[in-house]
Amino acid sequence: MNRRIMVAGNWKMYKTIDQAVALAKAVAAGPARQGLDVLLCPNFVCLEAVVRAVAGSHVQVGGQNLHWQDEGAFTAEISGPMLRSVGASHVIIGHSERRQFFGETEKTVRLRLAAALRHGLKPIVCVGETQAERESGQTDDVLASQLAGGLAGLSAAEMVKVTLAYEPVWAIGTGLTASDEQAQQVHAFIRAWLAARFDNQVANSCGILYGGSVKPANAAGLLRQKDIDGALVGGASLDADSFLGIIAAV
Ligand code: PGA
């Protein structure tokens, strides 16, 4: 099974327009590789400028969230049609910071996922356990319930359009990374869950990214794992050299 590899940068609430354009241009000047998708997810304010900055290059652009309605009186929210109109191809859904600080639940993940699919945006759905959940042996249960809720009622044809990202909450922005073995173990668990919920073909075609303190120094080991299909990178995506260093490790 030849799954594509993706290296995605989640810029979170960083970068003004000038800074974002400079970083995007530097990433777009990096090498394009067969079978590799490079994705930048800037804040909403910078989306249009980043789309322009990478136009004609191999780099794709995504949003960090979307609302499930197409429009309405939802102050400060952004919808699927808006992301499409700015030229975004992807969208991150259910990042742990959304779950932790903004009340994201499995139900809202599922609603956002439906909106992304409805508007032809490629969703990246994030799951992951906290340190306390890992230490009390609940990692598999937590992931299974995030997957069951977030992907509830999805058809196989829809599921193959979804990329998953396993991001252990304890590894995000902490400098702690899951070891290659820990990450591979969870990715294999997620793939087995997909095989049981859908079938082997769906399980084998879905991309599953790892995220949590990925850097040039640890990327090669993680990306060598058989069930890890790329990286969702936060901190190290904010600097062109370190992000290109991760891409070079693929
Ligand atoms: P990090 O963030 O690379 O800074 O740990 C990853 C993420 O939150 O997607």
PDB file of C-alpha atoms and ligand atoms in Angstrom:
ATOM      1  CA  MET A   1       0.000   0.000   0.000  1.00  0.00           C
ATOM      2  CA  ASN A   2       1.542   3.262  -1.127  1.00  0.00           C
ATOM      3  CA  ARG A   3       0.216   5.908   1.185  1.00  0.00           C
ATOM      4  CA  ARG A   4       1.346   9.469   0.614  1.00  0.00           C
ATOM      5  CA  ILE A   5       3.460  11.206   3.225  1.00  0.00           C
ATOM      6  CA  MET A   6       2.408  14.598   4.567  1.00  0.00           C
ATOM      7  CA  VAL A   7       4.376  17.168   6.484  1.00  0.00           C
ATOM      8  CA  ALA A   8       1.955  19.788   7.778  1.00  0.00           C
ATOM      9  CA  GLY A   9       2.767  22.940   9.694  1.00  0.00           C
ATOM     10  CA  ASN A  10       0.203  24.130  12.230  1.00  0.00           C
ATOM     11  CA  TRP A  11       1.197  27.739  12.851  1.00  0.00           C
ATOM     12  CA  LYS A  12      -1.418  28.164  15.598  1.00  0.00           C
ATOM     13  CA  MET A  13      -1.795  31.800  16.755  1.00  0.00           C
ATOM     14  CA  TYR A  14       1.591  32.900  15.454  1.00  0.00           C
ATOM     15  CA  LYS A  15       2.747  35.186  12.616  1.00  0.00           C
ATOM     16  CA  THR A  16       1.566  38.493  11.234  1.00  0.00           C
ATOM     17  CA  ILE A  17       1.018  38.745   7.491  1.00  0.00           C
ATOM     18  CA  ASP A  18       4.579  39.840   6.637  1.00  0.00           C
ATOM     19  CA  GLN A  19       6.089  37.119   8.785  1.00  0.00           C
ATOM     20  CA  ALA A  20       3.731  34.507   7.355  1.00  0.00           C
ATOM     21  CA  VAL A  21       4.527  35.444   3.761  1.00  0.00           C
ATOM     22  CA  ALA A  22       8.276  35.277   4.382  1.00  0.00           C
ATOM     23  CA  LEU A  23       7.988  31.855   6.005  1.00  0.00           C
ATOM     24  CA  ALA A  24       5.635  30.514   3.326  1.00  0.00           C
ATOM     25  CA  LYS A  25       7.969  31.661   0.539  1.00  0.00           C
ATOM     26  CA  ALA A  26      10.944  30.042   2.227  1.00  0.00           C
ATOM     27  CA  VAL A  27       9.051  26.749   2.568  1.00  0.00           C
ATOM     28  CA  ALA A  28       7.847  26.924  -1.047  1.00  0.00           C
ATOM     29  CA  ALA A  29      11.447  27.434  -2.191  1.00  0.00           C
ATOM     30  CA  GLY A  30      12.321  24.079  -0.608  1.00  0.00           C
ATOM     31  CA  PRO A  31      12.368  20.824  -2.544  1.00  0.00           C
ATOM     32  CA  ALA A  32       9.216  19.150  -3.887  1.00  0.00           C
ATOM     33  CA  ARG A  33       9.276  15.376  -3.541  1.00  0.00           C
ATOM     34  CA  GLN A  34       7.280  12.651  -5.231  1.00  0.00           C
ATOM     35  CA  GLY A  35       4.624  11.272  -2.890  1.00  0.00           C
ATOM     36  CA  LEU A  36       5.074  14.050  -0.341  1.00  0.00           C
ATOM     37  CA  ASP A  37       2.421  16.629   0.517  1.00  0.00           C
ATOM     38  CA  VAL A  38       3.609  19.819   2.194  1.00  0.00           C
ATOM     39  CA  LEU A  39       0.860  21.766   3.926  1.00  0.00           C
ATOM     40  CA  LEU A  40       0.871  25.090   5.770  1.00  0.00           C
ATOM     41  CA  CYS A  41      -1.955  26.010   8.151  1.00  0.00           C
ATOM     42  CA  PRO A  42      -1.647  29.695   9.080  1.00  0.00           C
ATOM     43  CA  ASN A  43      -4.099  31.714  11.148  1.00  0.00           C
ATOM     44  CA  PHE A  44      -7.176  32.906   9.260  1.00  0.00           C
ATOM     45  CA  VAL A  45      -5.897  36.471   8.857  1.00  0.00           C
ATOM     46  CA  CYS A  46      -2.824  35.218   6.974  1.00  0.00           C
ATOM     47  CA  LEU A  47      -4.559  32.620   4.800  1.00  0.00           C
ATOM     48  CA  GLU A  48      -5.018  34.708   1.686  1.00  0.00           C
ATOM     49  CA  ALA A  49      -1.476  36.101   1.752  1.00  0.00           C
ATOM     50  CA  VAL A  50      -0.028  32.620   2.260  1.00  0.00           C
ATOM     51  CA  VAL A  51      -2.115  31.170  -0.583  1.00  0.00           C
ATOM     52  CA  ARG A  52      -0.695  33.881  -2.854  1.00  0.00           C
ATOM     53  CA  ALA A  53       2.838  33.412  -1.557  1.00  0.00           C
ATOM     54  CA  VAL A  54       2.909  29.689  -2.408  1.00  0.00           C
ATOM     55  CA  ALA A  55       0.856  29.880  -5.639  1.00  0.00           C
ATOM     56  CA  GLY A  56       2.366  27.712  -8.365  1.00  0.00           C
ATOM     57  CA  SER A  57       4.530  25.771  -5.897  1.00  0.00           C
ATOM     58  CA  HIS A  58       4.081  22.284  -4.417  1.00  0.00           C
ATOM     59  CA  VAL A  59       2.903  23.751  -1.101  1.00  0.00           C
ATOM     60  CA  GLN A  60      -0.767  23.510  -0.101  1.00  0.00           C
ATOM     61  CA  VAL A  61      -2.626  25.648   2.417  1.00  0.00           C
ATOM     62  CA  GLY A  62      -5.206  24.751   5.048  1.00  0.00           C
ATOM     63  CA  GLY A  63      -7.265  26.319   7.804  1.00  0.00           C
ATOM     64  CA  GLN A  64      -6.899  25.461  11.488  1.00  0.00           C
ATOM     65  CA  ASN A  65     -10.636  25.057  12.109  1.00  0.00           C
ATOM     66  CA  LEU A  66     -14.025  25.619  10.482  1.00  0.00           C
ATOM     67  CA  HIS A  67     -17.595  26.062  11.648  1.00  0.00           C
ATOM     68  CA  TRP A  68     -20.184  23.454  10.710  1.00  0.00           C
ATOM     69  CA  GLN A  69     -22.677  25.973   9.307  1.00  0.00           C
ATOM     70  CA  ASP A  70     -22.058  27.558   5.926  1.00  0.00           C
ATOM     71  CA  GLU A  71     -22.978  31.027   7.206  1.00  0.00           C
ATOM     72  CA  GLY A  72     -24.932  32.672   9.976  1.00  0.00           C
ATOM     73  CA  ALA A  73     -24.830  34.829  13.077  1.00  0.00           C
ATOM     74  CA  PHE A  74     -21.793  33.137  14.625  1.00  0.00           C
ATOM     75  CA  THR A  75     -19.450  35.979  15.526  1.00  0.00           C
ATOM     76  CA  ALA A  76     -15.768  35.281  14.813  1.00  0.00           C
ATOM     77  CA  GLU A  77     -16.377  31.911  13.166  1.00  0.00           C
ATOM     78  CA  ILE A  78     -15.155  30.835   9.710  1.00  0.00           C
ATOM     79  CA  SER A  79     -17.029  28.451   7.395  1.00  0.00           C
ATOM     80  CA  GLY A  80     -16.144  25.862   4.777  1.00  0.00           C
ATOM     81  CA  PRO A  81     -17.195  28.051   1.823  1.00  0.00           C
ATOM     82  CA  MET A  82     -14.999  30.859   3.207  1.00  0.00           C
ATOM     83  CA  LEU A  83     -11.991  28.547   3.431  1.00  0.00           C
ATOM     84  CA  ARG A  84     -12.640  27.339  -0.091  1.00  0.00           C
ATOM     85  CA  SER A  85     -13.005  30.883  -1.384  1.00  0.00           C
ATOM     86  CA  VAL A  86      -9.585  31.851  -0.046  1.00  0.00           C
ATOM     87  CA  GLY A  87      -7.956  28.845  -1.709  1.00  0.00           C
ATOM     88  CA  ALA A  88      -7.521  26.481   1.235  1.00  0.00           C
ATOM     89  CA  SER A  89      -7.491  22.784   0.346  1.00  0.00           C
ATOM     90  CA  HIS A  90      -7.305  21.288   3.854  1.00  0.00           C
ATOM     91  CA  VAL A  91      -8.571  21.969   7.354  1.00  0.00           C
ATOM     92  CA  ILE A  92      -7.463  20.796  10.797  1.00  0.00           C
ATOM     93  CA  ILE A  93     -10.317  19.596  13.015  1.00  0.00           C
ATOM     94  CA  GLY A  94     -10.396  18.763  16.725  1.00  0.00           C
ATOM     95  CA  HIS A  95      -6.894  19.851  17.663  1.00  0.00           C
ATOM     96  CA  SER A  96      -6.297  19.190  21.352  1.00  0.00           C
ATOM     97  CA  GLU A  97      -5.993  22.927  22.017  1.00  0.00           C
ATOM     98  CA  ARG A  98      -9.515  23.338  20.649  1.00  0.00           C
ATOM     99  CA  ARG A  99     -10.673  20.480  22.881  1.00  0.00           C
ATOM    100  CA  GLN A 100      -8.817  21.804  25.941  1.00  0.00           C
ATOM    101  CA  PHE A 101      -9.478  25.556  25.689  1.00  0.00           C
ATOM    102  CA  PHE A 102     -12.508  25.967  23.446  1.00  0.00           C
ATOM    103  CA  GLY A 103     -14.908  23.225  24.442  1.00  0.00           C
ATOM    104  CA  GLU A 104     -14.455  21.039  21.366  1.00  0.00           C
ATOM    105  CA  THR A 105     -16.195  17.684  21.790  1.00  0.00           C
ATOM    106  CA  GLU A 106     -16.527  14.549  19.678  1.00  0.00           C
ATOM    107  CA  LYS A 107     -19.916  15.858  18.603  1.00  0.00           C
ATOM    108  CA  THR A 108     -18.522  19.182  17.321  1.00  0.00           C
ATOM    109  CA  VAL A 109     -15.611  17.368  15.670  1.00  0.00           C
ATOM    110  CA  ARG A 110     -18.153  15.267  13.793  1.00  0.00           C
ATOM    111  CA  LEU A 111     -20.155  18.337  12.739  1.00  0.00           C
ATOM    112  CA  ARG A 112     -17.032  20.145  11.519  1.00  0.00           C
ATOM    113  CA  LEU A 113     -15.918  17.007   9.673  1.00  0.00           C
ATOM    114  CA  ALA A 114     -19.256  16.842   7.849  1.00  0.00           C
ATOM    115  CA  ALA A 115     -18.865  20.495   6.827  1.00  0.00           C
ATOM    116  CA  ALA A 116     -15.320  19.919   5.548  1.00  0.00           C
ATOM    117  CA  LEU A 117     -16.398  16.928   3.468  1.00  0.00           C
ATOM    118  CA  ARG A 118     -19.447  18.771   2.176  1.00  0.00           C
ATOM    119  CA  HIS A 119     -17.247  21.560   0.854  1.00  0.00           C
ATOM    120  CA  GLY A 120     -14.451  19.412  -0.565  1.00  0.00           C
ATOM    121  CA  LEU A 121     -11.907  20.408   2.074  1.00  0.00           C
ATOM    122  CA  LYS A 122      -9.495  17.634   3.064  1.00  0.00           C
ATOM    123  CA  PRO A 123      -9.888  17.173   6.811  1.00  0.00           C
ATOM    124  CA  ILE A 124      -7.113  16.357   9.269  1.00  0.00           C
ATOM    125  CA  VAL A 125      -8.828  15.065  12.396  1.00  0.00           C
ATOM    126  CA  CYS A 126      -6.713  15.137  15.552  1.00  0.00           C
ATOM    127  CA  VAL A 127      -6.921  12.657  18.427  1.00  0.00           C
ATOM    128  CA  GLY A 128      -4.704  12.045  21.429  1.00  0.00           C
ATOM    129  CA  GLU A 129      -4.574  11.229  25.127  1.00  0.00           C
ATOM    130  CA  THR A 130      -3.439  13.366  28.041  1.00  0.00           C
ATOM    131  CA  GLN A 131      -0.559  12.394  30.299  1.00  0.00           C
ATOM    132  CA  ALA A 132      -2.966  11.366  33.083  1.00  0.00           C
ATOM    133  CA  GLU A 133      -4.911   9.170  30.662  1.00  0.00           C
ATOM    134  CA  ARG A 134      -1.718   7.504  29.450  1.00  0.00           C
ATOM    135  CA  GLU A 135      -0.428   6.955  32.972  1.00  0.00           C
ATOM    136  CA  SER A 136      -3.697   5.350  34.045  1.00  0.00           C
ATOM    137  CA  GLY A 137      -3.630   2.963  31.078  1.00  0.00           C
ATOM    138  CA  GLN A 138      -6.549   4.570  29.241  1.00  0.00           C
ATOM    139  CA  THR A 139      -4.786   5.541  26.002  1.00  0.00           C
ATOM    140  CA  ASP A 140      -6.549   2.990  23.788  1.00  0.00           C
ATOM    141  CA  ASP A 141      -9.970   3.666  25.333  1.00  0.00           C
ATOM    142  CA  VAL A 142      -9.613   7.432  24.951  1.00  0.00           C
ATOM    143  CA  LEU A 143      -8.555   7.103  21.315  1.00  0.00           C
ATOM    144  CA  ALA A 144     -11.315   4.620  20.547  1.00  0.00           C
ATOM    145  CA  SER A 145     -13.930   6.955  21.953  1.00  0.00           C
ATOM    146  CA  GLN A 146     -12.503  10.007  20.143  1.00  0.00           C
ATOM    147  CA  LEU A 147     -12.484   8.023  16.899  1.00  0.00           C
ATOM    148  CA  ALA A 148     -15.946   6.530  17.416  1.00  0.00           C
ATOM    149  CA  GLY A 149     -17.474   9.926  18.208  1.00  0.00           C
ATOM    150  CA  GLY A 150     -15.544  12.051  15.761  1.00  0.00           C
ATOM    151  CA  LEU A 151     -16.099   9.638  12.868  1.00  0.00           C
ATOM    152  CA  ALA A 152     -19.617   8.511  13.846  1.00  0.00           C
ATOM    153  CA  GLY A 153     -21.719   7.394  10.891  1.00  0.00           C
ATOM    154  CA  LEU A 154     -18.998   8.099   8.354  1.00  0.00           C
ATOM    155  CA  SER A 155     -19.079   5.926   5.213  1.00  0.00           C
ATOM    156  CA  ALA A 156     -15.978   4.162   3.898  1.00  0.00           C
ATOM    157  CA  ALA A 157     -16.017   6.482   0.871  1.00  0.00           C
ATOM    158  CA  GLU A 158     -15.920   9.468   3.243  1.00  0.00           C
ATOM    159  CA  MET A 159     -13.313   7.953   5.554  1.00  0.00           C
ATOM    160  CA  VAL A 160     -10.729   7.561   2.799  1.00  0.00           C
ATOM    161  CA  LYS A 161     -10.853  11.343   2.326  1.00  0.00           C
ATOM    162  CA  VAL A 162      -9.883  11.905   5.973  1.00  0.00           C
ATOM    163  CA  THR A 163      -6.357  12.141   7.349  1.00  0.00           C
ATOM    164  CA  LEU A 164      -5.982  11.422  11.061  1.00  0.00           C
ATOM    165  CA  ALA A 165      -3.355  12.949  13.315  1.00  0.00           C
ATOM    166  CA  TYR A 166      -2.297  11.222  16.514  1.00  0.00           C
ATOM    167  CA  GLU A 167      -1.097  13.948  18.840  1.00  0.00           C
ATOM    168  CA  PRO A 168      -0.464  12.875  22.431  1.00  0.00           C
ATOM    169  CA  VAL A 169      -1.440  15.953  24.446  1.00  0.00           C
ATOM    170  CA  TRP A 170       1.558  15.482  26.763  1.00  0.00           C
ATOM    171  CA  ALA A 171       3.909  15.806  23.780  1.00  0.00           C
ATOM    172  CA  ILE A 172       2.443  18.998  22.276  1.00  0.00           C
ATOM    173  CA  GLY A 173       4.669  22.010  22.777  1.00  0.00           C
ATOM    174  CA  THR A 174       6.385  20.333  25.719  1.00  0.00           C
ATOM    175  CA  GLY A 175       9.565  19.121  24.061  1.00  0.00           C
ATOM    176  CA  LEU A 176       8.537  15.599  25.106  1.00  0.00           C
ATOM    177  CA  THR A 177       8.055  13.362  22.088  1.00  0.00           C
ATOM    178  CA  ALA A 178       6.522   9.917  22.025  1.00  0.00           C
ATOM    179  CA  SER A 179       9.310   7.442  21.324  1.00  0.00           C
ATOM    180  CA  ASP A 180       9.272   5.881  17.866  1.00  0.00           C
ATOM    181  CA  GLU A 181       7.887   2.687  19.428  1.00  0.00           C
ATOM    182  CA  GLN A 182       5.216   4.454  21.507  1.00  0.00           C
ATOM    183  CA  ALA A 183       4.017   6.388  18.468  1.00  0.00           C
ATOM    184  CA  GLN A 184       4.064   3.338  16.174  1.00  0.00           C
ATOM    185  CA  GLN A 185       2.106   1.338  18.750  1.00  0.00           C
ATOM    186  CA  VAL A 186      -0.698   3.898  18.853  1.00  0.00           C
ATOM    187  CA  HIS A 187      -0.713   4.340  15.073  1.00  0.00           C
ATOM    188  CA  ALA A 188      -1.071   0.566  14.700  1.00  0.00           C
ATOM    189  CA  PHE A 189      -3.918   0.656  17.212  1.00  0.00           C
ATOM    190  CA  ILE A 190      -5.671   3.382  15.188  1.00  0.00           C
ATOM    191  CA  ARG A 191      -5.190   1.435  11.953  1.00  0.00           C
ATOM    192  CA  ALA A 192      -6.600  -1.711  13.567  1.00  0.00           C
ATOM    193  CA  TRP A 193      -9.545   0.334  14.845  1.00  0.00           C
ATOM    194  CA  LEU A 194     -10.169   1.569  11.282  1.00  0.00           C
ATOM    195  CA  ALA A 195      -9.975  -1.993   9.938  1.00  0.00           C
ATOM    196  CA  ALA A 196     -12.542  -3.158  12.485  1.00  0.00           C
ATOM    197  CA  ARG A 197     -14.856  -0.157  11.991  1.00  0.00           C
ATOM    198  CA  PHE A 198     -14.510  -0.064   8.176  1.00  0.00           C
ATOM    199  CA  ASP A 199     -12.286  -2.633   6.457  1.00  0.00           C
ATOM    200  CA  ASN A 200      -8.622  -3.349   5.683  1.00  0.00           C
ATOM    201  CA  GLN A 201      -8.667  -1.348   2.507  1.00  0.00           C
ATOM    202  CA  VAL A 202      -9.881   1.773   4.286  1.00  0.00           C
ATOM    203  CA  ALA A 203      -7.430   1.202   7.146  1.00  0.00           C
ATOM    204  CA  ASN A 204      -4.523   0.812   4.745  1.00  0.00           C
ATOM    205  CA  SER A 205      -5.349   3.848   2.662  1.00  0.00           C
ATOM    206  CA  CYS A 206      -5.907   6.382   5.470  1.00  0.00           C
ATOM    207  CA  GLY A 207      -2.993   8.643   6.285  1.00  0.00           C
ATOM    208  CA  ILE A 208      -2.186   8.848  10.001  1.00  0.00           C
ATOM    209  CA  LEU A 209       0.149  11.707  10.951  1.00  0.00           C
ATOM    210  CA  TYR A 210       2.076  11.961  14.207  1.00  0.00           C
ATOM    211  CA  GLY A 211       2.229  15.272  16.058  1.00  0.00           C
ATOM    212  CA  GLY A 212       3.862  16.393  19.271  1.00  0.00           C
ATOM    213  CA  SER A 213       7.274  18.100  19.412  1.00  0.00           C
ATOM    214  CA  VAL A 214       8.393  16.816  16.016  1.00  0.00           C
ATOM    215  CA  LYS A 215      11.760  18.351  15.092  1.00  0.00           C
ATOM    216  CA  PRO A 216      14.439  17.705  12.465  1.00  0.00           C
ATOM    217  CA  ALA A 217      16.316  15.573  15.010  1.00  0.00           C
ATOM    218  CA  ASN A 218      13.477  13.137  15.746  1.00  0.00           C
ATOM    219  CA  ALA A 219      11.528  13.230  12.477  1.00  0.00           C
ATOM    220  CA  ALA A 220      13.424  10.519  10.600  1.00  0.00           C
ATOM    221  CA  GLY A 221      12.919   7.914  13.333  1.00  0.00           C
ATOM    222  CA  LEU A 222       9.210   8.656  13.644  1.00  0.00           C
ATOM    223  CA  LEU A 223       8.602   8.781   9.894  1.00  0.00           C
ATOM    224  CA  ARG A 224      10.345   5.427   9.402  1.00  0.00           C
ATOM    225  CA  GLN A 225       7.620   3.695  11.422  1.00  0.00           C
ATOM    226  CA  LYS A 226       5.362   1.611   9.257  1.00  0.00           C
ATOM    227  CA  ASP A 227       2.078   3.178  10.340  1.00  0.00           C
ATOM    228  CA  ILE A 228       3.279   6.802  10.563  1.00  0.00           C
ATOM    229  CA  ASP A 229       2.450   8.650   7.353  1.00  0.00           C
ATOM    230  CA  GLY A 230       3.803  12.063   8.164  1.00  0.00           C
ATOM    231  CA  ALA A 231       3.952  14.765  10.779  1.00  0.00           C
ATOM    232  CA  LEU A 232       1.752  17.575  12.055  1.00  0.00           C
ATOM    233  CA  VAL A 233       4.265  20.100  13.301  1.00  0.00           C
ATOM    234  CA  GLY A 234       3.637  23.059  15.603  1.00  0.00           C
ATOM    235  CA  GLY A 235       6.636  24.862  17.079  1.00  0.00           C
ATOM    236  CA  ALA A 236       9.184  23.585  14.573  1.00  0.00           C
ATOM    237  CA  SER A 237       7.022  24.717  11.651  1.00  0.00           C
ATOM    238  CA  LEU A 238       7.434  28.375  12.638  1.00  0.00           C
ATOM    239  CA  ASP A 239      10.999  28.470  11.376  1.00  0.00           C
ATOM    240  CA  ALA A 240      11.823  27.679   7.739  1.00  0.00           C
ATOM    241  CA  ASP A 241      15.074  25.845   8.469  1.00  0.00           C
ATOM    242  CA  SER A 242      13.555  23.537  11.044  1.00  0.00           C
ATOM    243  CA  PHE A 243      10.433  22.840   8.957  1.00  0.00           C
ATOM    244  CA  LEU A 244      12.546  22.163   5.855  1.00  0.00           C
ATOM    245  CA  GLY A 245      14.771  19.996   8.056  1.00  0.00           C
ATOM    246  CA  ILE A 246      11.744  17.849   8.906  1.00  0.00           C
ATOM    247  CA  ILE A 247      10.790  17.634   5.224  1.00  0.00           C
ATOM    248  CA  ALA A 248      14.366  16.576   4.440  1.00  0.00           C
ATOM    249  CA  ALA A 249      14.040  13.752   6.977  1.00  0.00           C
ATOM    250  CA  VAL A 250      11.154  12.139   5.068  1.00  0.00           C
TER     251      VAL A 250
HETATM  252  P1  PGA B   1       4.249  20.964  18.582  1.00  0.00           P
HETATM  253  O1  PGA B   1       2.699  21.054  18.191  1.00  0.00           O
HETATM  254  O2  PGA B   1       4.980  20.454  17.367  1.00  0.00           O
HETATM  255  O3  PGA B   1       4.642  22.379  18.958  1.00  0.00           O
HETATM  256  O4  PGA B   1       4.354  20.026  19.737  1.00  0.00           O
HETATM  257  C1  PGA B   1       2.100  20.073  17.402  1.00  0.00           C
HETATM  258  C2  PGA B   1       0.635  20.403  17.209  1.00  0.00           C
HETATM  259  O5  PGA B   1       0.013  20.909  18.139  1.00  0.00           O
HETATM  260  O6  PGA B   1       0.066  20.169  16.112  1.00  0.00           O
END
